[in-house]
Coordinates of C-alpha atoms in Angstrom, one line a residue:
M1 CA -18.8 -0.5 -16.0
L2 CA -20.0 3.0 -15.2
H3 CA -16.7 4.2 -13.6
Y4 CA -13.7 3.0 -11.6
E5 CA -11.7 4.3 -8.7
C6 CA -8.2 3.4 -7.6
Y7 CA -7.4 3.5 -3.9
K8 CA -5.0 6.2 -2.8
T9 CA -4.7 7.3 0.7
S10 CA -4.4 11.0 1.5
A11 CA -2.2 10.3 4.6
D12 CA 1.3 11.5 3.9
D13 CA 2.6 9.6 6.9
R14 CA 2.2 6.5 4.8
K15 CA 4.2 7.7 1.9
L16 CA 7.3 5.6 1.2
D17 CA 10.6 6.9 -0.3
T18 CA 12.9 4.6 -2.2
V19 CA 15.2 3.9 0.8
T20 CA 12.2 2.9 3.0
S21 CA 10.8 0.7 0.3
G22 CA 14.2 -1.0 0.1
D23 CA 14.4 -1.4 3.8
I24 CA 11.0 -3.1 3.9
V25 CA 12.1 -5.5 1.2
M26 CA 15.4 -6.3 3.0
R27 CA 13.8 -7.1 6.3
N28 CA 11.8 -9.9 4.8
R29 CA 13.6 -13.1 5.9
N30 CA 11.5 -15.3 3.6
L31 CA 13.0 -14.0 0.4
G32 CA 16.0 -15.5 -1.4
I33 CA 18.6 -13.6 -3.3
E34 CA 16.7 -13.9 -6.6
E35 CA 13.5 -12.5 -5.0
Y36 CA 15.5 -9.6 -3.5
R37 CA 17.0 -8.8 -6.9
F38 CA 13.6 -9.0 -8.6
L39 CA 11.9 -6.7 -6.1
L40 CA 14.7 -4.1 -6.0
K41 CA 14.9 -4.0 -9.8
T42 CA 11.1 -3.6 -9.9
I43 CA 11.2 -0.8 -7.3
V44 CA 13.9 1.1 -9.2
S45 CA 12.4 0.6 -12.7
S46 CA 8.8 1.3 -11.8
G47 CA 9.4 4.4 -9.6
I48 CA 7.9 2.6 -6.6
G49 CA 9.0 4.5 -3.5
E50 CA 8.7 7.9 -5.0
E51 CA 4.9 8.1 -4.9
T52 CA 4.1 4.9 -3.1
F53 CA 2.1 4.4 0.1
G54 CA 2.2 1.5 2.5
P55 CA 0.0 0.0 5.2
R56 CA 0.5 1.4 8.7
V57 CA 1.3 -2.1 10.0
V58 CA 4.1 -2.6 7.5
L59 CA 5.5 0.9 8.1
A60 CA 5.5 0.1 11.8
G61 CA 7.4 -3.1 11.2
R62 CA 4.6 -5.3 12.5
E63 CA 3.7 -7.1 9.2
E64 CA 4.4 -10.5 10.7
S65 CA 2.0 -9.9 13.7
P66 CA -0.8 -7.6 12.7
T67 CA -3.7 -7.3 15.1
L68 CA -7.4 -7.7 14.2
E69 CA -7.8 -4.0 14.8
D70 CA -5.0 -3.3 12.3
S71 CA -6.8 -5.4 9.7
F72 CA -10.2 -3.7 10.3
L73 CA -8.6 -0.2 10.2
E74 CA -6.9 -1.0 6.9
M75 CA -10.1 -2.5 5.4
D76 CA -12.2 0.4 6.5
D77 CA -9.8 2.9 5.0
L78 CA -9.5 1.1 1.7
I79 CA -13.2 0.2 1.3
F80 CA -14.8 3.4 2.4
T81 CA -12.3 5.7 0.8
T82 CA -12.6 3.9 -2.6
L83 CA -16.4 3.6 -2.5
D84 CA -16.9 7.2 -1.5
G85 CA -14.7 8.3 -4.5
L86 CA -16.5 5.9 -6.8
F87 CA -19.9 7.1 -5.7
L88 CA -18.9 10.7 -6.2
K89 CA -17.7 10.0 -9.8
T90 CA -20.8 7.9 -10.6
E91 CA -23.2 10.6 -9.2
K92 CA -22.0 12.9 -11.9
L93 CA -22.9 10.6 -14.8

């Protein structure tokens, strides 16, 4: 491995605070009480929500019915942002 790159968007409109993270967890109807407890405990103990970013489709509340365009936009952002960063780091080696 020459280098690695973690994906992090630069879009502040996708940043989640702790309350929003909790709201997203709570609106999932497929989780039982134990899953809710686990996720909320994980959010609190890990600091998720303080410097966490989410996909636009989830923030818009459309995670159960994303469009093909939503998927393409998310993949393009993730893939090209990550690869561009990786290539910049690798270029310096």
